[in-house]
Amino acid sequence: MLPVFAALVAASTALLIFAGGLVTSTASGLSVPDWPNTYGWFMWAFPISKMVGGIFYEHLHRLIASTVGFLIVVLAIWLWKAEPRGWVRKLGYVALAAVVTQGVLGGITVLWYLPDAISIAHASLAQIVFCLTTTIALVTSRGWQQSYVVSRISLPESRRDITLERIAVVTTAVIYLQIVIGATMRHTGAGLAIPDFPFAFGRLIPPVWDSKIAIHFAHRVGALTVTLLILATIGHVFFHHRRRRELRNPAILLLILLTLQITLGALTVLSQKQFIINSLHVVNGALVLVTSLVLTLRAHRARFAASAAGTGSAVGFAERNPAYVPRGANA
Amino acid sequence: MTRLSLAACAAAALVIGCGGGNQNQQQSSVPASSGAAAPAPAATAVDPATAATVTGKVKFEGTPPTPQPIKLSSDPYCQKANPGLTTETEIVGKDGAIENVFVYVKDGLGNRTFPTPSQPVVLDQKGCHYTPHVFGIQVGQPLQIVNSDDTLHNVHGLAKANKEFNQGQPIQGMKMTHTFSTKEVMIPFKCDVHGWMNAWIGVLDHPYYAVTSADGSFSLKGLPPGTYTIEAWHEKLGTQTQTVTVGEKETKDVAFTFKA
């Protein structure tokens, strides 16, 4: 049940990011001026009939955020009680701390009238929370666990591909950086600073510059960089590991999501930031990030096995839970 | 509430609400944003017997824009209350007369000071739009903001020289009073619930301002004789200035023309 619940939490985090994207895309961030209450009502007591205009997006975002926060509290407790691996339990605590911080940032940005720095931090930390919940869902999944057990016993050293590990880490890090640049672009109102696509004012390089054009152009250069890195990662997987489903599948998904992301980015500009397209661009960017993260973690799986085998991290857990029978002990 | 206590409250209230206000507390006055001010110098009286007047018209040259209908479907109340609402950004009437241009004395009054009116200026939220759309007020003069609609509005003043504020008015009939501590031309007001709702307010330390009416005319009365810089401000067309000199009891006409 824990892997299913962890996957549900990760999916709900993606939904939350989409809802947050809608808030920014509809400029509804200040439509509810108070926080954590909503127009004086306790959040969950606010009448649905009053969720009009921008309130609909802002209040819905708050409701989903509270739900996700609650789910992560449950997840952290569940991991603490049932997870033998210490580092996975710690991931739960970090996810909990991150989502609490995220909630505080969300409140502060409303009460302080959306200062750019806080809003950008709120958007950037959302991606970290999504990465954490996705990582927990991955490492508690049956596939990861089984490979984990197998790798301790018989994983051939040849399956560790240093090149893939490195390129995947770089790709994931650059995707995150690209998302932070995108968040900066959104929250500083630079989304249409370059109004045409694929060119910039009809040229490859903008003929005029200001801070907004620079941020926007940096996001486009970032998109090109991310595209090349993802293609390199995918190419490496298909060339060297095409039989490994755990790498091939996220590589295929990454290619699909990348294509979709570029299309949504172009449509965001061409539609003059139509709010649904814009928000889909935000959440799809997050999906690109976590898919690359999953591929990266799976590429590093053998290292996790070696590390866990050497640390005896389950000892403390076993002491607290004498009835615990390690997974695979009966196999 | 300090920022530190706000942050502490925020941390505690991620899942549960943080004791905050109720609906009645929303109906509060917003105090002047400045701290304790130094005693104001005595107001200099203007002799009515010698006072001058600047009048004029503001016109638009070119093809006048057509107000566009506003999509109100995000709030059923607005859709029902004001189905024909159109954009107010550029209202051009007969013979190119521009409405809602803020005309004021930008410079020339020297160190004169003027009494602060106690009579409030009223900004009404009615039919899901602001009335008036453009207006002026003096520093320290009360601004009364009213919600006449049976829907929720937030009043968001995006001041820069003054303090930015954002307050909810969820119930019909709610009022709040706000004052500005320093001059600022112009302060945009918006309702983030209804993205189409906006208004502009010019805050001045003197009473010589006006907003053009439907025929594009304005009048600045009671001016002491002197030379003045008059500025005409429009939310989309920008600003224009002219210098005018008026003698005792004199009335001078000033024309502004904005081009498309």
XYZ file of C-alpha atoms in Angstrom:
591
model
C 0.000 0.000 0.000
C 2.825 2.429 0.787
C 4.116 2.522 -2.809
C 0.600 3.183 -4.097
C 0.067 5.934 -1.551
C 3.457 7.474 -2.343
C 2.561 7.478 -6.043
C -0.760 9.140 -5.200
C 1.072 11.842 -3.253
C 3.423 12.449 -6.188
C 0.468 12.691 -8.597
C -1.318 15.098 -6.278
C 1.821 17.259 -6.208
C 1.684 17.492 -10.001
C -1.966 18.554 -9.759
C -0.971 21.179 -7.208
C 1.673 22.598 -9.539
C -0.921 22.849 -12.311
C -3.300 24.658 -9.934
C -0.484 27.012 -8.939
C 0.243 27.634 -12.610
C -3.390 28.616 -13.105
C -3.164 31.147 -10.280
C -0.217 32.927 -11.875
C -1.547 32.576 -15.416
C -4.867 34.182 -14.468
C -3.180 36.833 -12.284
C -5.338 35.669 -9.382
C -2.608 35.553 -6.755
C -4.020 38.447 -4.746
C -7.709 37.802 -5.318
C -7.867 36.446 -1.772
C -6.160 39.154 0.248
C -5.927 37.322 3.556
C -4.108 34.113 4.514
C -4.494 31.434 5.810
C -8.157 32.400 6.018
C -10.182 33.265 2.935
C -12.082 36.558 3.268
C -12.268 35.862 6.994
C -13.633 32.338 6.608
C -11.693 29.288 7.750
C -10.293 27.918 4.513
C -12.399 24.773 4.392
C -15.573 26.621 5.416
C -15.446 29.145 2.563
C -18.681 28.750 0.547
C -18.242 27.207 -2.898
C -20.803 29.690 -4.250
C -18.359 32.502 -3.475
C -15.524 30.991 -5.492
C -15.950 33.459 -8.345
C -13.484 35.123 -10.685
C -9.890 34.923 -9.499
C -10.977 33.529 -6.120
C -11.793 30.232 -7.837
C -8.161 29.685 -8.858
C -6.506 31.056 -5.727
C -8.782 29.327 -3.238
C -8.736 26.048 -5.166
C -4.931 26.200 -5.112
C -5.034 26.649 -1.350
C -7.413 23.724 -0.875
C -5.294 21.412 -3.026
C -2.130 22.644 -1.289
C -3.593 21.886 2.140
C -4.627 18.442 0.958
C -1.177 17.707 -0.459
C 0.389 19.015 2.758
C -1.790 16.647 4.763
C -0.949 13.726 2.446
C 2.770 14.411 2.880
C 2.350 14.452 6.659
C 0.722 11.021 6.400
C 3.460 9.837 4.038
C 6.231 10.981 6.389
C 4.584 9.223 9.340
C 4.017 6.088 7.278
C 7.657 6.032 6.193
C 8.790 6.584 9.766
C 6.691 3.645 10.931
C 7.138 1.196 8.061
C 10.226 2.000 6.047
C 13.404 0.083 6.979
C 15.806 2.254 4.997
C 16.946 5.237 6.990
C 17.658 7.436 3.993
C 14.146 6.885 2.665
C 12.667 7.829 6.032
C 14.790 10.965 5.932
C 13.402 11.748 2.489
C 9.950 11.755 4.088
C 11.070 14.230 6.742
C 12.709 16.460 4.138
C 9.551 16.353 1.998
C 7.499 17.356 5.027
C 9.827 20.241 5.866
C 9.810 21.330 2.217
C 6.018 21.352 1.920
C 5.637 23.291 5.194
C 8.169 25.835 3.933
C 6.297 25.921 0.640
C 3.037 26.695 2.425
C 4.680 29.497 4.396
C 6.171 30.962 1.214
C 2.746 30.814 -0.430
C 1.207 32.701 2.469
C 3.968 35.261 2.686
C 3.849 36.025 -1.000
C 0.131 36.855 -0.681
C 0.549 38.963 2.450
C 3.491 40.845 0.963
C 1.778 41.449 -2.414
C 3.681 38.928 -4.520
C 7.287 40.108 -4.264
C 9.191 38.590 -7.173
C 11.823 36.879 -5.027
C 9.272 35.113 -2.800
C 7.041 34.121 -5.706
C 10.019 32.721 -7.633
C 11.172 30.838 -4.521
C 7.627 29.470 -4.105
C 7.587 28.244 -7.704
C 11.090 26.770 -7.461
C 10.493 24.981 -4.166
C 7.330 23.447 -5.638
C 9.568 21.581 -8.072
C 11.741 20.334 -5.205
C 8.657 19.055 -3.381
C 7.561 17.270 -6.565
C 11.054 15.774 -6.958
C 10.972 14.565 -3.349
C 7.533 12.960 -3.568
C 8.446 11.378 -6.897
C 11.697 10.034 -5.469
C 9.847 8.537 -2.503
C 7.308 6.973 -4.852
C 10.135 5.550 -6.948
C 12.280 4.109 -4.204
C 9.319 2.542 -2.427
C 8.005 1.007 -5.643
C 8.063 -2.733 -6.193
C 10.247 -2.399 -9.271
C 12.911 -0.412 -7.466
C 12.786 -2.698 -4.421
C 13.097 -5.862 -6.447
C 15.950 -4.523 -8.479
C 17.468 -3.340 -5.258
C 17.461 -6.866 -3.820
C 18.654 -8.361 -7.069
C 21.397 -5.816 -7.464
C 22.898 -6.699 -4.094
C 23.253 -10.266 -5.163
C 23.868 -10.372 -8.841
C 23.832 -6.999 -10.518
C 26.721 -7.132 -12.961
C 29.173 -4.305 -12.522
C 28.926 -3.715 -16.238
C 25.395 -2.333 -15.752
C 26.813 0.667 -13.968
C 27.306 3.222 -16.647
C 29.309 6.187 -15.363
C 28.692 8.190 -18.531
C 24.938 7.778 -18.239
C 25.034 8.613 -14.546
C 26.869 11.839 -15.237
C 24.899 12.998 -18.241
C 21.610 12.206 -16.491
C 22.599 14.209 -13.423
C 23.664 17.170 -15.552
C 20.466 16.965 -17.594
C 18.255 16.915 -14.512
C 20.156 19.793 -12.908
C 19.940 21.908 -16.068
C 16.207 21.179 -16.407
C 15.725 22.440 -12.867
C 17.756 25.551 -13.611
C 15.667 26.107 -16.736
C 12.484 25.880 -14.661
C 13.843 28.444 -12.198
C 14.584 30.776 -15.127
C 11.046 30.128 -16.387
C 9.624 30.973 -12.958
C 11.670 34.179 -12.946
C 10.294 35.017 -16.372
C 6.703 34.395 -15.261
C 6.888 36.314 -12.032
C 8.682 39.336 -13.471
C 6.154 39.656 -16.278
C 8.630 38.800 -19.019
C 6.588 36.032 -20.641
C 5.855 38.108 -23.721
C 8.974 40.293 -23.642
C 9.866 38.598 -26.921
C 6.521 38.481 -28.706
C 7.348 36.205 -31.648
C 8.452 32.575 -31.996
C 10.725 30.900 -33.042
C 12.540 34.146 -33.795
C 13.123 37.074 -31.467
C 11.789 40.273 -33.033
C 12.275 38.572 -36.381
C 15.916 37.688 -35.716
C 17.926 34.922 -34.096
C 19.292 37.319 -31.474
C 17.101 40.149 -30.124
C 18.130 43.498 -31.636
C 17.139 45.324 -28.446
C 17.766 44.371 -24.852
C 16.386 45.072 -21.411
C 16.151 42.934 -18.306
C 12.872 41.292 -19.337
C 14.069 40.478 -22.832
C 17.262 39.046 -21.326
C 15.317 36.769 -18.953
C 12.996 35.655 -21.722
C 15.876 34.990 -24.102
C 17.736 33.092 -21.358
C 14.695 30.807 -21.066
C 14.805 30.146 -24.802
C 18.532 29.423 -24.741
C 17.859 27.210 -21.741
C 15.212 25.338 -23.713
C 17.717 24.656 -26.465
C 20.314 23.482 -23.947
C 17.810 21.216 -22.207
C 16.710 19.792 -25.556
C 20.289 18.893 -26.514
C 20.990 17.338 -23.107
C 17.779 15.313 -23.112
C 18.473 14.093 -26.653
C 21.982 13.121 -25.574
C 20.617 11.221 -22.580
C 17.951 9.488 -24.630
C 20.467 8.666 -27.346
C 22.811 7.144 -24.812
C 20.051 5.035 -23.299
C 18.899 3.748 -26.681
C 22.401 3.062 -27.865
C 23.711 1.314 -24.757
C 20.723 0.195 -22.681
C 17.819 -0.385 -24.998
C 16.968 -3.681 -23.262
C 16.724 -2.123 -19.838
C 13.057 -1.206 -19.545
C 13.602 0.856 -16.395
C 15.783 3.212 -18.465
C 14.150 2.868 -21.854
C 10.645 3.714 -20.658
C 11.498 7.030 -18.966
C 13.683 7.875 -21.974
C 10.722 7.427 -24.310
C 8.475 9.386 -21.958
C 11.102 12.113 -21.755
C 11.131 12.438 -25.532
C 7.338 12.735 -25.636
C 7.233 15.261 -22.814
C 10.051 17.294 -24.349
C 8.203 17.525 -27.662
C 5.039 18.526 -25.837
C 6.924 21.071 -23.744
C 8.477 22.844 -26.725
C 5.073 22.925 -28.425
C 3.411 24.346 -25.304
C 6.169 26.925 -24.904
C 5.699 28.115 -28.471
C 1.918 28.180 -28.076
C 2.236 30.136 -24.839
C 3.944 32.961 -26.733
C 1.817 32.703 -29.871
C -1.447 32.621 -27.887
C -0.247 35.578 -25.794
C -0.164 33.473 -22.653
C -3.553 31.794 -22.911
C -3.909 30.701 -19.301
C -4.560 26.984 -19.776
C -1.748 26.563 -22.304
C 0.539 28.557 -20.033
C -0.327 26.413 -17.003
C 0.083 23.180 -18.965
C 3.541 24.429 -19.946
C 4.332 24.830 -16.235
C 3.139 21.399 -15.145
C 4.592 19.649 -18.178
C 7.947 21.251 -17.363
C 7.679 19.708 -13.908
C 6.922 16.322 -15.501
C 10.000 16.656 -17.711
C 12.046 17.326 -14.576
C 10.789 14.355 -12.562
C 10.986 11.991 -15.536
C 14.618 12.947 -15.981
C 15.059 12.504 -12.233
C 13.571 9.011 -12.347
C 15.896 8.092 -15.199
C 18.826 9.530 -13.242
C 17.975 7.645 -10.066
C 17.505 4.396 -11.963
C 20.850 4.949 -13.663
C 22.348 5.221 -10.162
C 20.483 2.253 -8.741
C 23.553 0.064 -8.376
C 25.226 2.773 -6.297
C 22.211 2.890 -3.981
C 22.489 -0.870 -3.489
C 26.179 -0.719 -2.685
C 25.704 2.187 -0.320
C 22.809 0.593 1.532
C 24.633 -2.720 1.874
C 27.573 -0.993 3.507
C 25.747 1.197 5.986
C 23.410 -1.223 7.712
C 20.793 1.508 7.706
C 17.952 -0.849 8.610
C 19.450 -1.759 11.990
C 17.899 1.120 13.917
C 14.525 0.479 12.313
C 14.696 -3.229 13.185
C 15.412 -2.337 16.807
C 12.325 -0.138 16.937
C 10.213 -2.745 15.125
C 11.138 -6.224 16.387
C 8.288 -7.801 14.414
C 9.661 -6.499 11.122
C 10.584 -9.160 8.555
C 12.823 -7.719 5.846
C 11.436 -7.777 2.319
C 12.735 -10.824 0.484
C 13.700 -12.646 3.700
C 11.140 -15.332 2.932
C 12.047 -15.541 -0.735
C 1.296 42.078 12.949
C 5.015 41.978 12.309
C 6.528 39.980 9.500
C 8.098 37.638 12.036
C 4.819 36.895 13.719
C 3.152 36.536 10.340
C 5.713 33.926 9.385
C 5.244 32.106 12.688
C 1.486 32.208 12.211
C 1.940 30.965 8.675
C 3.995 27.987 9.810
C 1.435 26.996 12.408
C -1.438 27.395 10.032
C -0.462 25.282 7.047
C -3.277 22.883 7.707
C -5.420 24.690 10.263
C -6.520 28.270 10.069
C -4.677 30.941 11.970
C -7.236 32.682 14.117
C -7.538 35.626 11.710
C -10.344 37.974 11.180
C -13.947 37.279 10.613
C -16.306 38.920 8.203
C -16.942 41.860 10.503
C -13.268 42.518 10.969
C -12.943 42.815 7.230
C -14.937 45.990 7.537
C -12.055 47.978 8.848
C -10.454 51.238 8.108
C -6.965 51.293 6.754
C -4.908 53.881 8.602
C -2.638 56.359 6.939
C 0.521 54.596 5.978
C 2.895 57.196 7.326
C 4.096 57.366 10.871
C 3.888 60.410 13.095
C 4.136 63.347 10.768
C 5.631 66.702 11.596
C 3.054 69.461 12.190
C 1.909 70.786 8.825
C 2.703 74.413 8.093
C -0.251 76.760 8.105
C -2.275 76.718 4.909
C -1.796 79.744 2.708
C -5.113 81.273 1.845
C -5.815 82.123 -1.777
C -7.585 85.414 -2.203
C -10.849 84.612 -4.031
C -10.955 88.141 -5.347
C -7.817 87.566 -7.424
C -8.181 83.849 -8.149
C -7.706 82.717 -11.727
C -9.028 79.774 -13.729
C -7.526 77.412 -16.292
C -10.009 75.648 -18.497
C -9.654 73.552 -21.592
C -10.441 70.459 -23.573
C -8.635 67.244 -24.308
C -9.050 65.749 -27.736
C -8.070 62.638 -29.577
C -6.649 62.791 -33.081
C -6.962 59.736 -35.276
C -9.341 56.825 -35.520
C -11.053 56.512 -32.160
C -10.888 53.053 -30.562
C -14.119 51.193 -29.942
C -14.786 50.041 -26.376
C -14.730 46.262 -26.273
C -17.297 44.100 -24.466
C -15.948 42.466 -21.326
C -16.386 38.739 -20.748
C -18.052 38.457 -17.353
C -18.735 34.726 -17.234
C -16.311 34.130 -14.380
C -18.832 35.672 -11.996
C -22.555 35.016 -12.599
C -23.493 38.044 -10.481
C -21.497 40.409 -12.704
C -22.945 38.828 -15.807
C -26.442 39.504 -14.537
C -25.782 42.900 -12.957
C -23.948 44.562 -15.817
C -24.217 42.478 -19.007
C -23.284 45.336 -21.329
C -20.069 46.323 -19.589
C -17.341 47.506 -21.945
C -13.718 48.525 -21.553
C -13.111 51.993 -20.124
C -9.500 52.372 -21.166
C -10.172 54.794 -23.989
C -13.491 56.573 -24.138
C -13.615 58.982 -27.072
C -16.790 60.938 -27.637
C -18.081 63.490 -30.117
C -15.429 65.500 -31.982
C -12.686 63.398 -30.438
C -13.384 64.453 -26.852
C -11.545 62.180 -24.416
C -13.138 61.292 -21.109
C -11.232 60.321 -17.964
C -8.108 62.395 -18.515
C -6.606 63.581 -15.237
C -5.504 67.216 -15.573
C -3.617 68.850 -12.731
C -1.135 71.511 -11.740
C 2.170 69.709 -11.788
C 4.362 72.639 -10.873
C 4.177 76.336 -10.040
C 2.507 76.475 -6.630
C 5.801 76.921 -4.821
C 5.703 76.352 -1.079
C 2.014 77.036 -0.714
C 0.106 74.655 1.458
C -3.577 73.933 1.313
C -6.148 72.675 3.820
C -6.993 68.994 3.703
C -10.689 68.406 2.996
C -12.464 66.270 5.542
C -15.171 65.299 3.068
C -14.383 61.791 1.800
C -14.035 60.910 -1.857
C -16.142 57.834 -2.606
C -14.979 54.977 -4.834
C -17.862 52.613 -5.466
C -17.721 49.059 -6.739
C -21.043 48.773 -8.479
C -22.007 46.535 -11.372
C -18.535 44.992 -11.185
C -16.739 48.142 -12.174
C -15.314 51.132 -10.362
C -17.130 54.454 -10.223
C -15.415 56.782 -10.897
C -12.798 55.259 -13.165
C -10.322 58.150 -12.770
C -10.344 60.641 -9.930
C -8.218 62.820 -7.691
C -7.812 63.215 -3.968
C -5.664 65.251 -1.623
C -3.040 63.902 0.735
C -4.740 63.044 4.010
C -8.249 63.302 2.589
C -10.318 60.204 3.381
C -11.066 57.828 0.525
C -14.172 55.797 1.227
C -14.329 52.545 -0.722
C -17.742 50.924 -0.935
C -18.867 47.541 -2.203
C -22.365 47.984 -3.599
C -22.271 44.599 -5.310
C -23.683 41.336 -4.034
C -20.385 39.633 -4.790
C -16.857 39.657 -3.417
C -14.324 42.280 -4.357
C -10.804 42.902 -3.210
C -9.510 46.440 -3.287
C -5.889 46.453 -4.318
C -4.110 49.779 -4.473
C -0.757 49.369 -6.193
C 0.847 52.464 -4.751
C 4.580 53.010 -4.954
C 5.275 56.270 -3.106
C 2.450 55.421 -0.697
C 1.937 52.021 0.891
C 0.463 49.262 -1.244
C -2.659 47.693 0.236
C -5.059 44.869 -0.553
C -8.255 44.374 1.393
C -11.241 42.120 0.852
C -14.832 43.295 0.788
C -16.815 40.062 0.601
C -20.194 41.423 1.652
C -22.486 43.919 -0.042
C -22.508 47.286 1.691
C -19.063 46.987 3.239
C -17.053 50.182 3.458
C -13.479 50.980 4.223
C -11.594 54.232 4.534
C -8.075 54.830 3.359
C -5.841 57.877 3.356
C -2.662 58.581 1.440
C 0.374 60.043 3.103
C 2.166 61.563 0.139
C 1.427 62.792 -3.365
C 1.495 60.230 -6.162
C 0.226 60.499 -9.735
C -1.264 58.015 -10.532
C -2.038 55.022 -8.303
C -3.658 52.085 -10.088
C -6.471 50.280 -8.304
C -7.528 46.806 -9.298
C -9.779 44.000 -8.250
C -7.884 40.725 -8.579
C -11.160 38.792 -8.374
C -12.462 40.520 -11.495
C -9.464 41.146 -13.695
C -11.222 43.771 -15.829
C -11.904 46.110 -12.895
C -9.436 48.937 -12.580
C -9.378 52.571 -11.564
C -6.774 55.307 -11.278
C -6.335 57.825 -8.529
C -4.176 60.949 -8.494
C -3.018 61.991 -5.037
C -1.925 65.607 -4.746
C -0.982 68.058 -2.010
C -3.214 70.767 -3.504
C -6.772 71.003 -4.842
C -5.972 71.963 -8.459
C -6.945 68.890 -10.427
C -9.841 67.760 -12.550
C -10.966 64.816 -14.661
C -12.291 65.428 -18.144
C -15.976 64.812 -18.614
C -17.680 63.236 -21.625
C -17.118 66.391 -23.708
C -13.382 66.340 -22.890
C -13.536 69.552 -20.845
C -11.879 70.394 -17.563
C -11.612 73.386 -15.272
C -9.049 74.276 -12.613
C -10.587 77.050 -10.521
C -9.336 79.224 -7.685
C -5.708 79.355 -8.777
C -3.507 82.097 -7.375
C -2.104 84.242 -10.194
C 1.131 82.778 -11.500
C 2.836 80.525 -14.021
C 1.986 76.835 -13.926
C 2.908 73.586 -15.549
C -0.319 71.761 -16.360
C -0.159 68.045 -17.050
C -2.795 65.917 -18.740
C -2.526 62.208 -17.924
C -4.286 59.383 -19.709
C -3.977 55.741 -18.693
C -3.130 54.565 -22.208
C -2.188 57.652 -24.195
C 0.398 58.909 -21.723
C 1.022 62.462 -20.549
C 1.321 65.935 -22.010
C 2.353 69.148 -20.314
C 1.850 72.793 -21.068
C 2.925 75.976 -19.343
C 0.351 78.653 -18.721
C 0.496 82.020 -16.995
C -2.630 83.498 -15.440
C -3.085 86.946 -13.985
C -5.576 88.147 -11.404
C -9.142 87.013 -12.137
C -7.969 85.792 -15.500
C -9.291 82.686 -17.256
C -7.085 80.952 -19.765
C -7.887 78.129 -22.086
C -5.494 75.239 -22.656
C -5.988 72.513 -25.245
C -4.398 69.086 -25.203
C -4.399 66.739 -28.174
C -3.435 63.070 -27.942
C -2.679 61.192 -31.102
C -3.402 57.559 -31.789
